[in-house]
CSV table of C-alpha atoms and ligand atoms in Angstrom, one decimal:
chain,number,residue,atom,x,y,z
U,1249,MET,CA,-18.1,0.1,-0.2
U,1250,ARG,CA,-15.9,3.1,-0.2
U,1251,GLU,CA,-18.9,5.2,0.7
U,1252,TRP,CA,-19.2,3.7,4.1
U,1253,ALA,CA,-17.9,6.8,5.9
U,1254,ARG,CA,-20.6,9.0,4.4
U,1255,SER,CA,-23.1,7.3,6.7
U,1256,VAL,CA,-21.2,8.0,9.9
U,1257,SER,CA,-23.0,10.9,11.7
U,1258,VAL,CA,-21.4,14.1,12.7
U,1259,GLU,CA,-22.1,13.2,16.3
U,1260,GLU,CA,-20.2,10.0,15.9
U,1261,TRP,CA,-17.2,11.8,14.4
U,1262,GLU,CA,-17.3,14.4,17.1
U,1263,GLY,CA,-17.3,11.7,19.7
U,1264,LEU,CA,-14.1,10.3,18.3
U,1265,ALA,CA,-12.6,13.8,18.1
U,1266,ARG,CA,-13.5,14.3,21.8
U,1267,GLU,CA,-11.9,11.0,22.8
U,1268,HIS,CA,-8.6,12.1,21.3
U,1269,SER,CA,-8.0,15.0,18.9
U,1270,THR,CA,-8.1,15.8,15.3
U,1271,PRO,CA,-7.0,15.1,12.7
U,1272,PHE,CA,-7.5,11.3,12.9
U,1273,TYR,CA,-7.7,8.4,10.5
U,1274,ALA,CA,-10.7,6.1,10.9
U,1275,TYR,CA,-10.8,2.5,9.5
U,1276,ASP,CA,-13.7,0.1,9.0
U,1277,ALA,CA,-13.1,-3.6,9.5
U,1278,ASP,CA,-16.0,-4.8,7.3
U,1279,VAL,CA,-14.7,-2.9,4.3
U,1280,LEU,CA,-11.3,-4.3,4.8
U,1281,ARG,CA,-12.6,-7.8,5.1
U,1282,ALA,CA,-14.7,-7.3,2.0
U,1283,ARG,CA,-11.6,-6.3,0.0
U,1284,CYS,CA,-9.8,-9.4,1.4
U,1285,ASN,CA,-12.6,-11.5,0.1
U,1286,ASP,CA,-12.5,-10.0,-3.3
U,1287,VAL,CA,-8.8,-10.8,-3.6
U,1288,ARG,CA,-9.3,-14.3,-2.3
U,1289,ALA,CA,-12.2,-14.9,-4.8
U,1290,ALA,CA,-10.3,-13.5,-7.8
U,1291,PHE,CA,-7.1,-15.2,-7.1
U,1292,SER,CA,-8.5,-18.4,-5.6
U,1293,GLN,CA,-5.3,-20.4,-6.4
U,1294,ALA,CA,-3.0,-17.8,-4.9
U,1295,GLU,CA,-1.5,-17.0,-1.5
U,1296,VAL,CA,-1.8,-13.4,-0.6
U,1297,ARG,CA,1.1,-11.4,0.9
U,1298,TYR,CA,-0.3,-8.0,2.0
U,1299,ALA,CA,2.2,-5.2,1.2
U,1300,MET,CA,2.3,-3.6,4.6
U,1301,LYS,CA,4.0,-0.5,3.4
U,1302,ALA,CA,0.5,0.6,2.4
U,1303,ASN,CA,-0.6,0.8,6.0
U,1304,ALA,CA,1.1,-0.9,9.0
U,1305,SER,CA,-1.6,0.1,11.5
U,1306,PRO,CA,-1.8,-2.7,14.1
U,1307,ALA,CA,-5.6,-3.1,13.8
U,1308,LEU,CA,-5.3,-3.6,10.0
U,1309,LEU,CA,-2.4,-6.0,10.4
U,1310,ASP,CA,-4.3,-8.1,12.9
U,1311,THR,CA,-7.4,-8.2,10.7
U,1312,ILE,CA,-5.4,-9.2,7.7
U,1313,HIS,CA,-3.6,-11.9,9.8
U,1314,ALA,CA,-7.0,-13.3,10.8
U,1315,GLU,CA,-7.8,-13.6,7.0
U,1316,ARG,CA,-4.7,-15.9,6.8
U,1317,PHE,CA,-2.9,-13.6,4.5
U,1318,GLY,CA,0.9,-13.2,4.8
U,1319,ILE,CA,3.1,-10.1,4.5
U,1320,ASP,CA,5.3,-8.4,1.9
U,1321,ALA,CA,7.7,-6.3,4.0
U,1322,VAL,CA,10.2,-3.8,2.6
U,1323,SER,CA,12.4,-3.1,5.6
U,1324,PRO,CA,13.7,-5.0,8.6
U,1325,TRP,CA,11.4,-3.2,10.9
U,1326,GLU,CA,8.4,-4.2,8.8
U,1327,VAL,CA,9.6,-7.8,9.0
U,1328,ARG,CA,10.0,-7.4,12.8
U,1329,TYR,CA,6.7,-5.8,13.3
U,1330,ALA,CA,4.9,-8.4,11.2
U,1331,LEU,CA,6.4,-11.2,13.3
U,1332,GLU,CA,5.5,-9.3,16.5
U,1333,ARG,CA,1.9,-9.2,15.3
U,1334,GLY,CA,1.8,-12.9,15.0
U,1335,TYR,CA,2.7,-13.6,11.4
U,1336,ALA,CA,4.7,-16.7,11.0
U,1337,ARG,CA,8.2,-16.5,9.4
U,1338,GLU,CA,7.1,-18.5,6.4
U,1339,GLN,CA,4.3,-16.0,5.8
U,1340,VAL,CA,6.6,-13.0,5.5
U,1341,LEU,CA,8.7,-12.1,2.5
U,1342,TYR,CA,11.3,-9.3,2.7
U,1343,THR,CA,11.7,-7.4,-0.5
U,1344,GLY,CA,14.8,-5.2,-0.2
U,1345,SER,CA,15.8,-2.2,-2.2
U,1346,PHE,CA,19.5,-1.3,-2.2
U,1347,PRO,CA,20.0,-2.9,1.3
U,1348,SER,CA,23.0,-2.2,3.4
U,1349,ASP,CA,24.9,-5.1,5.1
U,1350,SER,CA,23.3,-4.3,8.4
U,1351,GLU,CA,19.9,-4.5,6.9
U,1352,LEU,CA,20.7,-7.8,5.3
U,1353,ARG,CA,22.1,-9.1,8.6
U,1354,ALA,CA,18.9,-8.1,10.4
U,1355,VAL,CA,16.7,-9.8,7.8
U,1356,ALA,CA,18.9,-13.0,7.9
U,1357,SER,CA,18.6,-13.1,11.7
U,1358,MET,CA,14.8,-13.1,11.4
U,1359,GLY,CA,14.8,-16.1,9.1
U,1360,VAL,CA,12.4,-14.9,6.4
U,1361,VAL,CA,12.9,-15.3,2.7
U,1362,ALA,CA,15.0,-12.4,1.3
U,1363,ASN,CA,13.7,-11.2,-2.1
U,1364,LEU,CA,16.7,-9.4,-3.7
U,1365,ASP,CA,17.2,-7.6,-7.0
U,1366,ALA,CA,21.0,-6.8,-7.3
U,1367,LEU,CA,24.0,-9.1,-7.8
U,1368,SER,CA,25.8,-7.3,-5.0
U,1369,ALA,CA,22.9,-7.8,-2.6
U,1370,ILE,CA,22.6,-11.5,-3.4
U,1371,ASP,CA,26.3,-11.9,-3.0
U,1372,ARG,CA,26.5,-10.0,0.3
U,1373,TYR,CA,23.5,-11.9,1.6
U,1374,GLY,CA,25.1,-15.2,0.7
U,1375,ALA,CA,28.2,-14.2,2.7
U,1376,LEU,CA,26.3,-13.5,5.8
U,1377,ALA,CA,23.3,-16.0,5.6
U,1378,GLN,CA,24.8,-19.2,4.4
U,1379,GLY,CA,22.1,-21.6,3.2
U,1380,GLY,CA,19.5,-18.8,3.5
U,1381,ALA,CA,16.4,-18.8,1.3
U,1382,VAL,CA,16.2,-16.1,-1.4
U,1383,SER,CA,14.0,-15.1,-4.2
U,1384,ILE,CA,15.0,-12.9,-7.1
U,1385,ARG,CA,13.0,-9.9,-8.1
U,1386,VAL,CA,13.3,-9.4,-11.9
U,1387,ASP,CA,12.5,-6.5,-14.1
U,1388,LEU,CA,11.0,-7.5,-17.4
U,1389,GLU,CA,10.8,-4.0,-18.8
U,1390,GLU,CA,7.0,-3.9,-18.3
U,1391,GLY,CA,6.1,-1.1,-15.9
U,1392,ALA,CA,2.9,0.9,-15.2
U,1393,GLY,CA,1.3,3.0,-12.5
U,1394,HIS,CA,-0.9,6.0,-11.6
U,1395,HIS,CA,2.2,8.3,-11.5
U,1396,PRO,CA,5.8,8.0,-12.8
U,1397,HIS,CA,7.0,7.8,-9.2
U,1398,VAL,CA,5.2,4.5,-8.6
U,1399,VAL,CA,6.2,2.7,-11.8
U,1400,THR,CA,8.6,0.0,-10.5
U,1401,ALA,CA,9.9,-1.7,-13.7
U,1402,GLY,CA,11.4,-0.6,-17.0
U,1403,ASP,CA,14.1,1.9,-18.0
U,1404,GLU,CA,13.5,4.6,-15.3
U,1405,SER,CA,13.1,2.2,-12.4
U,1406,LYS,CA,15.6,1.4,-9.7
U,1407,PHE,CA,13.9,-2.0,-9.0
U,1408,GLY,CA,14.5,-5.5,-10.3
U,1409,LEU,CA,17.3,-7.5,-11.8
U,1410,THR,CA,17.4,-7.3,-15.6
U,1411,LEU,CA,17.4,-10.5,-17.4
U,1412,ASP,CA,20.9,-10.1,-18.8
U,1413,ALA,CA,22.1,-10.5,-15.2
U,1414,LEU,CA,20.0,-13.6,-14.4
U,1415,ASP,CA,22.6,-16.2,-15.2
U,1416,GLU,CA,25.2,-14.5,-13.0
U,1417,ALA,CA,22.7,-14.2,-10.2
U,1418,LEU,CA,22.1,-18.0,-10.4
U,1419,SER,CA,25.8,-18.7,-10.3
U,1420,ILE,CA,26.1,-16.5,-7.2
U,1421,VAL,CA,23.3,-18.4,-5.6
U,1422,ARG,CA,25.1,-21.6,-6.3
U,1423,ARG,CA,28.5,-20.4,-5.2
U,1424,ARG,CA,27.2,-19.0,-2.0
U,1425,GLY,CA,25.1,-22.1,-1.2
U,1426,LEU,CA,21.8,-20.1,-1.0
U,1427,ARG,CA,18.5,-21.7,-1.6
U,1428,LEU,CA,16.6,-20.1,-4.4
U,1429,VAL,CA,12.9,-20.6,-3.6
U,1430,GLY,CA,11.1,-18.0,-5.7
U,1431,VAL,CA,11.0,-15.4,-8.4
U,1432,HIS,CA,9.2,-12.1,-8.1
U,1433,GLN,CA,8.2,-8.9,-9.8
U,1434,HIS,CA,6.1,-5.9,-9.0
U,1435,ILE,CA,5.6,-3.5,-11.9
U,1436,GLY,CA,3.9,-0.5,-10.3
U,1437,SER,CA,1.0,0.8,-8.3
U,1438,GLY,CA,-2.5,2.1,-9.0
U,1439,LEU,CA,-3.3,-0.1,-12.0
U,1440,LEU,CA,-6.8,0.9,-12.9
U,1441,THR,CA,-7.4,0.7,-16.6
U,1442,ASP,CA,-7.7,-2.2,-19.1
U,1443,ALA,CA,-4.4,-1.1,-20.6
U,1444,HIS,CA,-2.7,-1.4,-17.1
U,1445,ARG,CA,-4.2,-4.8,-16.7
U,1446,ASP,CA,-2.8,-5.9,-20.1
U,1447,VAL,CA,0.7,-4.7,-19.1
U,1448,TRP,CA,0.4,-6.5,-15.7
U,1449,LEU,CA,-0.6,-9.7,-17.4
U,1450,ARG,CA,2.1,-9.5,-20.0
U,1451,ALA,CA,4.6,-9.1,-17.2
U,1452,ALA,CA,3.1,-12.0,-15.3
U,1453,ARG,CA,3.3,-14.2,-18.4
U,1454,GLY,CA,7.0,-13.2,-18.8
U,1455,LEU,CA,7.6,-14.0,-15.1
U,1456,PHE,CA,6.2,-17.4,-15.5
U,1457,ASP,CA,8.5,-18.1,-18.4
U,1458,VAL,CA,11.5,-16.8,-16.4
U,1459,ALA,CA,10.4,-19.1,-13.5
U,1460,ALA,CA,10.3,-22.1,-15.9
U,1461,ARG,CA,13.8,-21.2,-17.2
U,1462,VAL,CA,15.1,-20.9,-13.6
U,1463,GLU,CA,13.6,-24.2,-12.7
U,1464,ARG,CA,15.4,-25.9,-15.6
U,1465,ASP,CA,18.6,-24.5,-14.2
U,1466,VAL,CA,18.3,-24.8,-10.4
U,1467,GLY,CA,15.3,-27.1,-9.8
U,1468,PRO,CA,11.8,-26.6,-8.6
U,1469,LEU,CA,10.8,-23.2,-7.1
U,1470,ALA,CA,8.5,-22.9,-4.1
U,1471,PHE,CA,6.7,-19.8,-5.4
U,1472,VAL,CA,6.2,-17.3,-8.2
U,1473,ASP,CA,5.2,-13.8,-6.9
U,1474,VAL,CA,3.5,-11.6,-9.4
U,1475,GLY,CA,3.3,-8.6,-7.2
U,1476,GLY,CA,0.5,-6.2,-6.5
U,1477,GLY,CA,-0.5,-2.9,-7.9
U,1478,PHE,CA,-4.3,-3.2,-8.2
U,1479,GLY,CA,-5.9,0.2,-8.4
U,1480,VAL,CA,-8.9,1.6,-6.5
U,1481,GLY,CA,-11.3,4.4,-7.6
U,1482,TYR,CA,-10.5,7.6,-5.9
U,1483,HIS,CA,-12.5,10.0,-8.1
U,1484,GLU,CA,-16.3,9.8,-7.7
U,1485,ASP,CA,-16.6,8.5,-11.2
U,1486,GLU,CA,-13.7,6.0,-11.1
U,1487,ARG,CA,-14.4,2.3,-10.3
U,1488,THR,CA,-12.1,0.0,-8.3
U,1489,VAL,CA,-10.8,-2.7,-10.5
U,1490,ASP,CA,-12.7,-6.0,-10.9
U,1491,LEU,CA,-9.9,-8.5,-10.2
U,1492,ARG,CA,-11.7,-11.6,-11.4
U,1493,PRO,CA,-10.5,-11.3,-15.1
U,1494,TRP,CA,-7.0,-10.7,-13.8
U,1495,GLY,CA,-7.2,-14.0,-11.8
U,1496,LEU,CA,-8.7,-16.0,-14.6
U,1497,ALA,CA,-6.1,-14.8,-17.1
U,1498,LEU,CA,-3.3,-15.6,-14.7
U,1499,GLU,CA,-4.5,-19.1,-14.1
U,1500,ARG,CA,-4.7,-19.8,-17.9
U,1501,GLU,CA,-1.0,-18.6,-18.2
U,1502,ARG,CA,0.1,-20.8,-15.2
U,1503,ALA,CA,-1.6,-23.8,-16.8
U,1504,ARG,CA,0.2,-23.1,-20.1
U,1505,VAL,CA,3.6,-23.0,-18.4
U,1506,TRP,CA,3.0,-25.8,-15.9
U,1507,PRO,CA,0.4,-28.1,-17.5
U,1508,ASP,CA,0.8,-30.6,-14.6
U,1509,PRO,CA,-0.8,-28.9,-11.5
U,1510,ALA,CA,1.4,-31.0,-9.2
U,1511,ARG,CA,4.5,-29.4,-10.6
U,1512,ARG,CA,3.4,-25.7,-10.3
U,1513,PRO,CA,5.1,-23.5,-7.9
U,1514,ALA,CA,2.7,-21.7,-5.5
U,1515,LEU,CA,1.3,-18.4,-6.9
U,1516,TRP,CA,1.7,-15.3,-4.7
U,1517,VAL,CA,0.1,-11.9,-5.1
U,1518,GLU,CA,0.9,-9.0,-2.9
U,1519,PRO,CA,-1.7,-6.2,-3.0
U,1520,GLY,CA,-1.3,-3.2,-0.7
U,1521,ARG,CA,-3.5,-0.4,-1.8
U,1522,TYR,CA,-6.4,-2.6,-3.0
U,1523,LEU,CA,-6.9,-4.1,0.5
U,1524,VAL,CA,-6.7,-1.0,2.6
U,1525,ALA,CA,-7.4,2.2,0.6
U,1526,GLU,CA,-11.2,2.2,0.8
U,1527,CYS,CA,-11.5,1.2,4.5
U,1528,GLY,CA,-9.8,4.4,5.6
U,1529,VAL,CA,-10.7,8.1,5.8
U,1530,LEU,CA,-9.0,11.1,7.3
U,1531,VAL,CA,-11.1,13.3,9.5
U,1532,ALA,CA,-9.9,16.9,9.9
U,1533,ARG,CA,-11.2,20.0,11.7
U,1534,VAL,CA,-11.7,23.2,9.7
U,1535,SER,CA,-9.5,25.8,11.3
U,1536,THR,CA,-9.6,28.9,9.1
U,1537,ILE,CA,-11.7,30.1,6.2
U,1538,LYS,CA,-10.0,32.6,4.0
U,1539,ARG,CA,-11.5,34.3,0.9
U,1540,ALA,CA,-8.9,35.7,-1.5
U,1541,ARG,CA,-9.4,36.8,-5.1
U,1542,ASP,CA,-11.8,34.2,-6.6
U,1543,ARG,CA,-10.8,31.4,-4.2
U,1544,VAL,CA,-12.1,30.0,-0.9
U,1545,TRP,CA,-9.3,28.5,1.1
U,1546,VAL,CA,-10.6,26.0,3.5
U,1547,GLY,CA,-7.9,25.5,6.1
U,1548,THR,CA,-7.8,22.3,8.2
U,1549,ASP,CA,-5.6,20.8,10.8
U,1550,ALA,CA,-4.7,18.0,8.4
U,1551,GLY,CA,-2.1,18.8,5.8
U,1552,MET,CA,0.6,17.1,3.8
U,1553,HIS,CA,2.1,15.8,7.1
U,1554,ALA,CA,-1.0,13.7,7.5
U,1555,LEU,CA,-1.7,12.8,3.9
U,1556,ILE,CA,1.0,13.5,1.4
U,1557,ARG,CA,-0.5,11.9,-1.7
U,1558,PRO,CA,-2.1,15.0,-3.2
U,1559,ALA,CA,1.2,17.0,-2.8
U,1560,MET,CA,3.4,14.1,-3.9
U,1561,TYR,CA,1.5,12.6,-6.8
U,1562,GLY,CA,-1.3,15.2,-7.5
U,1563,SER,CA,-3.7,12.5,-6.2
U,1564,TYR,CA,-7.4,13.1,-5.9
U,1565,HIS,CA,-9.2,12.3,-2.7
U,1566,PRO,CA,-13.0,12.9,-2.3
U,1567,VAL,CA,-13.8,15.5,0.4
U,1568,TRP,CA,-17.1,16.1,2.1
U,1569,ASN,CA,-18.7,18.1,4.8
U,1570,THR,CA,-20.0,16.4,7.9
U,1571,HIS,CA,-22.7,18.9,8.5
U,1572,ALA,CA,-25.7,18.9,6.2
U,1573,ARG,CA,-25.7,22.3,4.5
U,1574,THR,CA,-28.2,24.1,2.3
U,1575,SER,CA,-25.8,26.9,1.3
U,1576,PRO,CA,-24.7,26.9,-2.3
U,1577,VAL,CA,-21.5,25.1,-3.3
U,1578,GLU,CA,-18.4,27.2,-4.0
U,1579,ARG,CA,-15.0,26.5,-5.5
U,1580,CYS,CA,-13.0,25.4,-2.4
U,1581,PHE,CA,-9.3,24.7,-2.0
U,1582,VAL,CA,-8.8,22.5,1.0
U,1583,VAL,CA,-5.4,23.1,2.5
U,1584,GLY,CA,-3.4,22.3,5.7
U,1585,PRO,CA,-1.3,24.2,8.2
U,1586,ILE,CA,2.1,23.2,6.8
U,1587,CYS,CA,4.4,26.0,5.7
U,1588,GLU,CA,4.5,24.9,2.0
U,1589,SER,CA,2.5,26.2,-1.0
U,1590,GLY,CA,2.1,22.6,-2.0
U,1591,ASP,CA,0.2,21.8,1.2
U,1592,VAL,CA,-3.1,21.3,-0.7
U,1593,LEU,CA,-5.3,18.3,0.0
U,1594,ALA,CA,-8.0,19.1,-2.6
U,1595,GLU,CA,-8.2,21.6,-5.3
U,1596,GLU,CA,-11.3,23.3,-6.8
U,1597,ARG,CA,-13.9,21.2,-4.9
U,1598,MET,CA,-17.5,22.3,-5.4
U,1599,ILE,CA,-18.7,22.0,-1.8
U,1600,PRO,CA,-20.7,24.2,0.6
U,1601,VAL,CA,-18.2,26.3,2.5
U,1602,PRO,CA,-18.0,24.8,6.0
U,1603,ASP,CA,-17.9,26.8,9.2
U,1604,GLU,CA,-14.6,27.1,11.1
U,1605,GLY,CA,-14.7,24.4,13.8
U,1606,GLU,CA,-16.6,21.8,11.7
U,1607,LEU,CA,-15.2,18.5,10.6
U,1608,LEU,CA,-14.4,17.5,7.0
U,1609,VAL,CA,-13.8,14.0,5.8
U,1610,ILE,CA,-11.2,13.1,3.2
U,1611,GLY,CA,-12.1,9.8,1.7
U,1612,VAL,CA,-10.2,6.7,0.3
U,1613,ALA,CA,-7.3,7.5,2.6
U,1614,GLY,CA,-6.5,4.1,4.0
U,1615,ALA,CA,-3.5,3.3,1.7
U,1616,TYR,CA,-0.3,5.3,1.8
U,1617,GLY,CA,-2.0,7.8,4.2
U,1618,TYR,CA,-0.8,7.3,7.7
U,1619,ALA,CA,2.0,5.2,6.3
U,1620,MET,CA,3.5,8.2,4.6
U,1621,ALA,CA,2.6,10.7,7.3
U,1622,SER,CA,5.5,12.6,8.9
U,1623,THR,CA,6.2,15.1,11.7
U,1624,TYR,CA,7.2,17.8,9.2
U,1625,ASN,CA,7.0,21.3,10.8
U,1626,LEU,CA,7.0,19.5,14.1
U,1627,ARG,CA,3.4,18.4,13.8
U,1628,PRO,CA,2.4,15.1,15.2
U,1629,ARG,CA,1.1,12.3,13.0
U,1630,PRO,CA,-2.7,11.8,13.3
U,1631,ALA,CA,-4.4,9.3,15.6
U,1632,GLU,CA,-6.1,6.2,14.3
U,1633,PHE,CA,-9.5,4.7,15.2
U,1634,PHE,CA,-10.8,1.4,14.1
U,1635,ARG,CA,-14.4,0.3,13.9
U,1636,ASP,CA,-15.3,-3.4,14.2
U,1637,ALA,CA,-18.6,-5.0,15.0
U,1638,GLY,CA,-20.1,-1.5,15.3
U,1639,SER,CA,-17.8,-0.1,17.9
U,1640,TRP,CA,-14.9,2.3,17.6
U,1641,ARG,CA,-11.6,2.0,19.4
U,1642,LEU,CA,-8.5,4.2,19.4
U,1643,VAL,CA,-5.7,2.1,18.1
U,1644,ARG,CA,-2.9,4.6,17.9
U,1645,LYS,CA,-2.6,8.0,19.5
U,1646,SER,CA,-1.2,11.0,17.8
U,1647,GLU,CA,2.4,11.7,18.9
U,1648,HIS,CA,3.1,13.9,21.9
U,1649,TYR,CA,5.7,16.7,21.9
U,1650,GLU,CA,8.5,14.7,23.7
U,1651,ARG,CA,8.3,11.9,21.2
U,1652,VAL,CA,8.5,14.2,18.2
U,1653,VAL,CA,11.4,16.3,19.4
U,1654,ARG,CA,13.6,13.8,21.2
M,767,PLP,C1,7.4,-4.9,-3.7
M,767,PLP,C2,6.1,-4.4,-3.6
M,767,PLP,N1,5.0,-5.2,-3.6
M,767,PLP,C3,3.7,-4.8,-3.5
M,767,PLP,C4,3.5,-3.4,-3.4
M,767,PLP,C5,2.0,-3.0,-3.3
M,767,PLP,O1,1.6,-2.2,-4.3
M,767,PLP,P1,0.1,-1.7,-4.2
M,767,PLP,O2,-0.1,-1.0,-3.0
M,767,PLP,O3,0.0,-0.8,-5.4
M,767,PLP,O4,-0.7,-3.0,-4.4
M,767,PLP,C6,4.5,-2.5,-3.5
M,767,PLP,C7,4.2,-1.1,-3.5
M,767,PLP,O5,4.8,-0.3,-4.3
M,767,PLP,C8,5.8,-3.0,-3.6
M,767,PLP,O6,6.9,-2.1,-3.6
């Protein structure tokens, strides 16, 4: 599935480049829907809340909405935009991280469930949203991820309420007259290996036990949210996780804790990357070829401002030429135009050296690509195209000068 973009012809890419400019992201609706189906099949008992931080492109949000998934939002504007795109309030969960009072006020005014992980935040929310619905994000000391920066539980993590604070959190909930409707955790991102899966399942098991304990104290919960984090294959020899065993193991655990199906809280999962990574690529134009010492620097108009994952996490993204070439492969370093030595999209790729002016494709770029793009060095964020039922449409233009500088 992630190979879909290799069959797009150079003429087709050039047509999109003519319609707007390069670099641009391009997304495929069928791949996105296929990934939605995988999640639905693997977690057939669960409700899905898409973590829109991975990619808030309107076309993707609308497609996911049509799949009847909800949203996990991590800022007031994510909540607001999800509601604007047609998601119902009950479908949106706000998961805050060190929220200010004004952030909490904004969330309360939109009437979504606030998922909080600090005693102070629960208390302040209670003061300004009396009777509001909250969920508690816990940290069960089980974290994992593809890079230390994306591990979101355990000693080094800023997220989650540790269990020693749970009783106090429940008493704040009672004192403030809040409605506790769920418990939540998210342990990290890019979980690809069997070892990662074991940690995730151990954490989910722990969360179910916490939920049962909370229910004994405050009464039935509406949901238990086990988070997301499911990994995709970026490297040519990596495979995207098969989620079915995850779903089966989860159901066994749920049945253990709540033998009576009628008394089980709803199960929520909140994948981001898994749904959108493979449906997106970044298309860039080669600007400058430079040979220096034993390296070939392939400069493109997409740099870390367009895709920061390689610079930020050392992440690997496949890169390929759009023109068929018979020239021998060489050791290429694909870089961008940003004034930083770390502005490298791909290191030591054995590809034929493209000509200046040709297009290159950077694959598996749908998650945390555009979403983390910036206007660093006063360069605009890329445009976005979306292909559905065989036809492409421009869904977001790159920014113009006035918008970036004002
Ligand atoms: C609270 C929360 N839920 C879900 C996700 C989605 O993670 P992923 O994209 O790895 O599935 C994240 C991302 O870090 C998150 O912070």
